[in-house]
CSV table of C-alpha atoms in Angstrom, one decimal:
chain,number,residue,atom,x,y,z
T,1,MET,CA,37.8,-131.0,97.8
T,2,ILE,CA,36.5,-128.7,100.5
T,3,ALA,CA,33.4,-129.5,102.2
T,4,ALA,CA,30.1,-128.1,100.9
T,5,THR,CA,29.4,-126.4,104.2
T,6,SER,CA,32.4,-124.2,104.0
T,7,ARG,CA,31.5,-122.9,100.2
T,8,ARG,CA,30.2,-119.7,101.3
T,9,ASN,CA,32.0,-116.7,99.6
T,10,ALA,CA,35.1,-116.0,101.9
T,11,CYS,CA,35.8,-113.1,100.0
T,12,ALA,CA,32.6,-111.1,101.0
T,13,PRO,CA,33.3,-110.3,104.6
T,14,SER,CA,30.2,-107.7,104.7
T,15,LEU,CA,27.8,-110.8,104.4
T,16,LEU,CA,29.2,-112.1,107.7
T,17,ARG,CA,28.9,-108.7,109.6
T,18,PRO,CA,26.0,-108.0,112.0
T,19,LEU,CA,23.6,-105.7,110.5
T,20,ALA,CA,24.3,-103.1,113.1
T,21,ARG,CA,28.0,-103.0,112.4
T,22,LEU,CA,27.3,-102.6,108.8
T,23,HIS,CA,25.0,-99.6,109.7
T,24,ALA,CA,27.4,-98.2,112.1
T,25,ARG,CA,30.6,-98.5,109.9
T,26,SER,CA,29.7,-98.2,106.3
T,27,PHE,CA,26.6,-96.4,105.8
T,28,VAL,CA,26.0,-93.5,108.5
T,29,THR,CA,28.0,-90.2,107.9
T,30,PRO,CA,29.0,-88.6,110.9
T,31,THR,CA,27.3,-85.1,111.3
T,32,ASN,CA,30.5,-83.2,111.6
T,33,GLN,CA,31.5,-84.7,108.1
T,34,VAL,CA,28.3,-83.5,106.2
T,35,ARG,CA,29.4,-81.9,102.8
T,36,ASN,CA,28.0,-78.6,102.3
T,37,THR,CA,25.8,-79.5,99.1
T,38,GLY,CA,24.0,-76.0,99.1
T,39,THR,CA,20.8,-77.5,100.8
T,40,PRO,CA,19.5,-75.3,103.9
T,41,ALA,CA,19.9,-77.1,107.0
T,42,ALA,CA,16.2,-76.8,107.7
T,43,GLU,CA,15.6,-79.3,104.7
T,44,HIS,CA,18.3,-81.6,106.3
T,45,GLU,CA,16.5,-81.6,109.6
T,46,ASP,CA,12.9,-82.0,108.1
T,47,ALA,CA,13.8,-85.1,106.1
T,48,LYS,CA,11.4,-87.9,106.8
T,49,PRO,CA,12.7,-90.8,109.0
T,50,ALA,CA,11.0,-93.0,106.6
T,51,ASP,CA,12.9,-91.8,103.7
T,52,THR,CA,16.3,-91.9,105.3
T,53,ALA,CA,15.5,-95.5,106.6
T,54,THR,CA,14.7,-96.6,103.1
T,55,SER,CA,17.8,-94.7,101.7
T,56,LYS,CA,19.8,-96.7,104.2
T,57,ALA,CA,18.5,-100.0,103.6
T,58,LYS,CA,18.8,-99.7,99.9
T,59,ALA,CA,22.5,-98.6,100.5
T,60,ILE,CA,23.0,-101.9,102.5
T,61,VAL,CA,21.6,-104.2,100.1
T,62,SER,CA,23.5,-102.4,97.4
T,63,SER,CA,26.7,-102.9,99.1
T,64,ILE,CA,26.0,-106.7,100.0
T,65,LEU,CA,25.3,-107.5,96.3
T,66,HIS,CA,27.6,-105.2,94.2
T,67,GLY,CA,30.3,-103.8,96.9
T,68,SER,CA,30.9,-100.3,98.1
T,69,GLU,CA,30.9,-97.3,95.6
T,70,LYS,CA,34.6,-96.9,96.2
T,71,ALA,CA,35.3,-100.6,95.6
T,72,LYS,CA,33.1,-100.5,92.5
T,73,SER,CA,35.0,-97.3,91.0
T,74,GLU,CA,38.4,-99.0,91.5
T,75,ALA,CA,37.2,-102.1,90.2
T,76,GLU,CA,36.0,-100.2,87.0
T,77,ALA,CA,39.4,-98.5,86.8
T,78,GLN,CA,41.9,-101.7,86.9
T,79,THR,CA,40.8,-105.4,86.0
T,80,HIS,CA,42.8,-108.4,87.7
T,81,SER,CA,45.0,-108.8,85.0
T,82,LYS,CA,46.1,-105.5,85.2
T,83,ILE,CA,46.6,-105.4,89.0
T,84,LEU,CA,48.3,-108.8,89.4
T,85,ALA,CA,49.5,-109.7,86.0
T,86,ARG,CA,53.3,-109.2,84.9
T,87,GLY,CA,51.9,-108.1,81.8
T,88,LYS,CA,54.9,-109.1,79.1
T,89,PHE,CA,53.6,-112.6,78.2
T,90,ALA,CA,50.8,-114.7,78.0
T,91,HIS,CA,51.1,-118.6,78.6
T,92,GLU,CA,49.2,-121.5,77.1
T,93,LEU,CA,48.6,-124.5,79.5
T,94,GLN,CA,48.1,-127.6,77.5
T,95,ILE,CA,46.8,-131.0,79.0
T,96,HIS,CA,47.2,-133.9,76.8
T,97,ASN,CA,45.6,-137.1,78.1
T,98,VAL,CA,47.5,-139.8,76.2
T,99,LYS,CA,46.5,-143.3,75.2
T,100,PRO,CA,48.9,-145.4,77.3
T,101,GLU,CA,50.1,-147.7,74.5
T,102,ALA,CA,51.0,-144.6,72.5
T,103,MET,CA,53.0,-142.6,75.0
T,104,SER,CA,56.6,-143.5,73.4
T,105,ASP,CA,55.4,-142.5,70.0
T,106,TYR,CA,53.7,-139.4,71.5
T,107,ILE,CA,57.0,-138.1,72.9
T,108,GLN,CA,59.0,-138.9,69.8
T,109,LEU,CA,56.4,-137.0,67.6
T,110,LEU,CA,56.6,-133.9,69.9
T,111,LYS,CA,60.2,-133.9,70.0
T,112,ALA,CA,60.3,-133.6,65.9
T,113,ASN,CA,57.8,-130.7,66.2
T,114,TYR,CA,57.7,-128.8,69.2
T,115,PRO,CA,61.2,-127.5,69.3
T,116,ARG,CA,61.0,-126.5,65.6
T,117,ILE,CA,58.3,-124.1,66.3
T,118,SER,CA,60.1,-122.8,69.4
T,119,GLU,CA,63.2,-122.1,67.9
T,120,GLN,CA,61.8,-120.6,64.9
T,121,PRO,CA,61.2,-116.6,65.8
T,122,GLN,CA,58.2,-116.0,63.2
T,123,PHE,CA,55.8,-118.1,65.3
T,124,GLN,CA,56.5,-115.7,68.2
T,125,ALA,CA,56.1,-118.6,70.7
T,126,ARG,CA,58.6,-120.3,73.2
T,127,LEU,CA,58.1,-123.6,74.8
T,128,PHE,CA,58.5,-122.9,78.5
T,129,GLY,CA,58.6,-126.6,79.3
T,130,SER,CA,57.0,-129.9,78.5
T,131,TRP,CA,56.5,-132.8,81.2
T,132,SER,CA,54.7,-136.1,81.7
T,133,THR,CA,53.0,-136.9,85.0
T,134,GLU,CA,54.6,-139.2,87.9
T,135,PHE,CA,52.0,-138.8,90.4
T,136,GLY,CA,48.5,-137.5,89.5
T,137,GLU,CA,46.4,-138.4,86.3
T,138,LEU,CA,48.8,-140.7,84.8
T,139,ASP,CA,49.5,-141.1,81.0
T,140,GLN,CA,49.1,-137.2,81.0
T,141,ALA,CA,51.5,-134.5,79.3
T,142,VAL,CA,51.8,-131.0,80.5
T,143,HIS,CA,53.1,-128.5,78.1
T,144,ILE,CA,53.4,-124.5,78.8
T,145,TRP,CA,53.9,-122.2,75.9
T,146,GLU,CA,55.0,-118.6,76.2
T,147,TYR,CA,53.6,-115.9,73.8
T,148,ASN,CA,54.4,-112.3,73.3
T,149,ASN,CA,51.1,-111.6,75.1
T,150,TYR,CA,47.9,-112.1,73.0
T,151,PRO,CA,49.3,-110.4,69.7
T,152,GLY,CA,51.9,-113.2,69.7
T,153,TYR,CA,49.4,-116.1,70.4
T,154,ILE,CA,47.0,-114.8,67.5
T,155,ALA,CA,50.0,-114.3,65.0
T,156,THR,CA,51.5,-118.0,65.9
T,157,GLN,CA,48.3,-119.5,65.5
T,158,LYS,CA,47.8,-117.8,61.9
T,159,MET,CA,51.0,-119.0,60.9
T,160,LEU,CA,50.6,-122.5,62.3
T,161,LYS,CA,47.1,-123.0,60.2
T,162,GLN,CA,49.6,-122.1,56.9
T,163,ASP,CA,52.2,-124.4,58.1
T,164,ALA,CA,52.1,-127.7,56.2
T,165,GLN,CA,54.5,-129.4,58.7
T,166,TYR,CA,52.4,-128.5,61.5
T,167,GLN,CA,49.0,-129.8,60.1
T,168,THR,CA,50.7,-133.2,59.2
T,169,PHE,CA,51.8,-133.4,63.0
T,170,LEU,CA,48.1,-132.5,64.1
T,171,LYS,CA,46.8,-135.6,62.0
T,172,GLU,CA,49.6,-138.0,63.3
T,173,LEU,CA,48.9,-136.8,67.0
T,174,ALA,CA,45.0,-137.1,67.2
T,175,PRO,CA,44.8,-140.8,67.4
T,176,MET,CA,47.5,-140.9,70.1
T,177,LEU,CA,45.3,-138.7,72.4
T,178,ARG,CA,42.2,-139.6,74.6
T,179,SER,CA,41.5,-135.7,75.0
T,180,ARG,CA,42.9,-132.4,75.6
T,181,GLN,CA,42.4,-129.3,77.0
T,182,ASN,CA,44.0,-125.8,77.3
T,183,GLN,CA,43.9,-122.5,79.7
T,184,MET,CA,45.2,-119.3,78.7
T,185,LEU,CA,47.2,-118.0,81.8
T,186,LEU,CA,48.8,-114.6,82.9
T,187,GLU,CA,51.9,-114.7,85.4
T,188,PHE,CA,51.6,-113.2,88.9
T,189,SER,CA,53.8,-110.0,89.0
T,190,PHE,CA,55.1,-110.9,92.5
T,191,TRP,CA,56.3,-114.3,91.6
T,192,GLN,CA,60.1,-114.1,90.8
T,193,GLY,CA,60.7,-117.8,89.4
T,194,GLY,CA,63.5,-119.1,87.6
T,195,PRO,CA,64.8,-122.6,86.4
T,196,PRO,CA,66.3,-125.2,88.7
T,197,ALA,CA,69.6,-124.8,89.9
T,198,ALA,CA,70.3,-128.6,89.1
T,199,PRO,CA,68.8,-130.4,86.1
T,200,ASP,CA,67.2,-134.1,86.2
T,201,GLY,CA,64.9,-133.5,89.1
T,202,ILE,CA,61.3,-133.2,89.8
T,203,TYR,CA,58.7,-130.5,89.0
T,204,GLU,CA,55.5,-130.1,91.3
T,205,LEU,CA,52.7,-128.2,89.6
T,206,ARG,CA,49.8,-127.1,92.3
T,207,SER,CA,46.4,-126.1,91.0
T,208,TYR,CA,43.8,-124.3,93.1
T,209,LEU,CA,40.4,-123.3,92.3
T,210,LEU,CA,39.3,-120.3,94.0
T,211,LYS,CA,36.0,-119.6,94.9
T,212,PRO,CA,34.7,-116.4,92.4
T,213,GLY,CA,35.9,-113.0,93.7
T,214,CYS,CA,39.0,-114.3,95.9
T,215,LEU,CA,41.9,-113.9,93.7
T,216,LEU,CA,42.9,-110.5,95.0
T,217,GLU,CA,43.0,-111.7,98.8
T,218,TRP,CA,44.8,-115.3,97.6
T,219,GLU,CA,47.4,-112.9,96.0
T,220,THR,CA,47.8,-110.7,98.9
T,221,GLU,CA,48.5,-113.6,101.2
T,222,TRP,CA,50.7,-115.6,99.0
T,223,ARG,CA,52.8,-112.8,98.3
T,224,ARG,CA,53.8,-112.8,102.0
T,225,GLY,CA,54.2,-116.7,102.2
T,226,LEU,CA,56.4,-116.7,98.9
T,227,GLU,CA,58.9,-115.2,101.1
T,228,ALA,CA,59.0,-118.2,103.4
T,229,ARG,CA,58.9,-120.8,100.9
T,230,LYS,CA,61.4,-119.9,98.4
T,231,ARG,CA,64.2,-119.8,101.0
T,232,PHE,CA,64.2,-123.7,100.8
T,233,VAL,CA,62.8,-124.3,97.4
T,234,GLN,CA,62.9,-123.0,93.7
T,235,PRO,CA,59.9,-121.1,92.4
T,236,VAL,CA,59.5,-121.7,88.8
T,237,GLY,CA,56.3,-119.8,87.9
T,238,ALA,CA,52.9,-118.9,89.1
T,239,TRP,CA,49.8,-118.0,86.7
T,240,PHE,CA,46.1,-117.4,87.1
T,241,SER,CA,43.6,-118.6,84.4
T,242,GLN,CA,42.1,-115.8,82.0
T,243,LEU,CA,40.6,-118.3,79.2
T,244,GLY,CA,39.3,-121.8,79.8
T,245,PRO,CA,38.2,-123.0,83.2
T,246,LEU,CA,38.2,-119.7,85.3
T,247,ASN,CA,39.3,-118.9,88.8
T,248,TRP,CA,42.3,-121.4,88.7
T,249,VAL,CA,45.8,-120.6,90.3
T,250,HIS,CA,48.8,-122.5,89.1
T,251,HIS,CA,52.3,-122.5,90.7
T,252,MET,CA,55.2,-124.7,90.2
T,253,TRP,CA,58.1,-125.6,92.0
T,254,ALA,CA,61.5,-127.7,91.5
T,255,TYR,CA,62.8,-130.2,93.8
T,256,PRO,CA,65.8,-132.7,93.2
T,257,ASP,CA,63.6,-135.7,94.5
T,258,LEU,CA,60.6,-136.5,96.5
T,259,GLN,CA,62.6,-136.7,99.8
T,260,THR,CA,64.0,-133.3,99.4
T,261,ARG,CA,60.3,-132.0,98.7
T,262,LYS,CA,59.2,-133.5,102.0
T,263,GLU,CA,62.4,-132.0,103.9
T,264,MET,CA,62.1,-128.7,102.4
T,265,ARG,CA,58.1,-128.5,102.8
T,266,GLU,CA,58.8,-129.2,106.5
T,267,LYS,CA,61.3,-126.5,107.1
T,268,ALA,CA,58.7,-124.0,105.7
T,269,TRP,CA,56.6,-124.8,108.6
T,270,GLN,CA,59.0,-123.7,110.9
T,271,VAL,CA,59.2,-120.3,109.5
T,272,ASP,CA,57.0,-117.5,110.8
T,273,GLY,CA,54.3,-116.8,108.3
T,274,TRP,CA,54.0,-119.6,106.7
T,275,SER,CA,51.4,-121.3,108.6
T,276,LYS,CA,49.6,-117.9,108.6
T,277,THR,CA,49.5,-118.0,104.9
T,278,VAL,CA,48.1,-121.5,104.6
T,279,SER,CA,45.5,-120.8,107.3
T,280,ASN,CA,44.3,-117.4,105.6
T,281,THR,CA,44.2,-119.0,101.9
T,282,VAL,CA,42.5,-122.3,102.7
T,283,ARG,CA,39.1,-120.3,103.1
T,284,TYR,CA,39.4,-119.2,99.3
T,285,ILE,CA,39.8,-122.5,97.8
T,286,ASN,CA,37.2,-124.9,96.4
T,287,GLU,CA,39.5,-127.6,95.1
T,288,MET,CA,43.2,-128.4,95.0
T,289,ASN,CA,45.5,-130.6,93.1
T,290,ALA,CA,49.1,-131.3,93.2
T,291,ILE,CA,51.1,-133.3,90.6
T,292,ILE,CA,54.8,-134.5,90.2
T,293,LEU,CA,56.2,-134.1,86.7
T,294,LYS,CA,59.2,-135.3,85.0
T,295,PRO,CA,60.6,-133.3,82.2
T,296,MET,CA,60.4,-134.9,78.6
T,297,PRO,CA,63.9,-135.3,76.6
T,298,PHE,CA,63.1,-131.9,74.6
T,299,SER,CA,62.0,-129.9,77.4
T,300,PRO,CA,63.9,-126.6,77.8
T,301,LEU,CA,63.4,-126.8,81.7
T,302,LYS,CA,65.2,-130.3,82.7
C-alpha cells in the first residue's frame, strides 16, 4: 500500500505548479494572438483591471477543478474505453473464495459445467482461463470469461437463466463458496498477448488500483514498458475495469516456473526504459497485488 502522504492526485500536475506559472502559461493570451472579435480596440484598452483579474482568477480555478477547455472538449468526445480498449470483447473477471474442504469437489463441479457453456456457441461466451491460487489469498479460484462485448454478455446471461442444467449447477456451487465477486473488464488495445509457448507453467496476475483520473497516463507509460518486458516473458493479457470495483488495472504473464520468473524480471531491469516505466507509474498507484496461479484441469490456458 502506498503511504498516505503520497496519495495526492498525481494526475493533476496543474495543482503542483506555482500560480505564476499557471498564469503565464495557461491563461494569458499574447497580444499578437488576440483574435479579431469585432470589438473596437478602445474597448479592450478601457477594460477594467479588476474585471480582468477576476476573469483570470475564475479561469485558474476552473482549470484546476475541471481541466482546460481543450481537455474537457476532448474528454467529452472520447471516453477512456474508446481511447484505450481494443473494442471487440468484454471480459468478466470472477473471483471465487472456496471453502478449503470443498476445493476438490469445486473443481470437479466446474469441470462438468464451465466447458459445456464455453463450447456451445449459442451462449456467446468463451472461457479464457480458470486458475487456483498458489501464492496470494489461498483457496481462491480465478476465472476470466470472454464475451462478444456487452450484447454477448446480455444474451448469455438471458440464456443461462433459462438453462436448467446451469441453474442446478448454481445450487450445487453455493454451499462450496465463502464469497465471490466479479469485475467487467475491457482489454487494452496496445497489449499484444497470447498463450504461453509451453503448458504446465505458472501464471502471474498483477493488479493495480490506480488513483482516479490516472488511467491514460498509466497506459502511456506501460505502452513503452511492455516493449522491454516482452523480450523475456510472454504477456498473456491486460485489462482495465469498467464495472464492479473501478480504477483497477490487471495484467497477466506466463512463466515456466518461479525461478524463471525471478530471472526474467531481473533481466528486464537491465533494459533501457523499464526502470523509467516503473518510476513513472508508481506515483499513479494506490495499491498493488501479485498472485501466482496454477491452471485448473479444464482451463483452456494450460
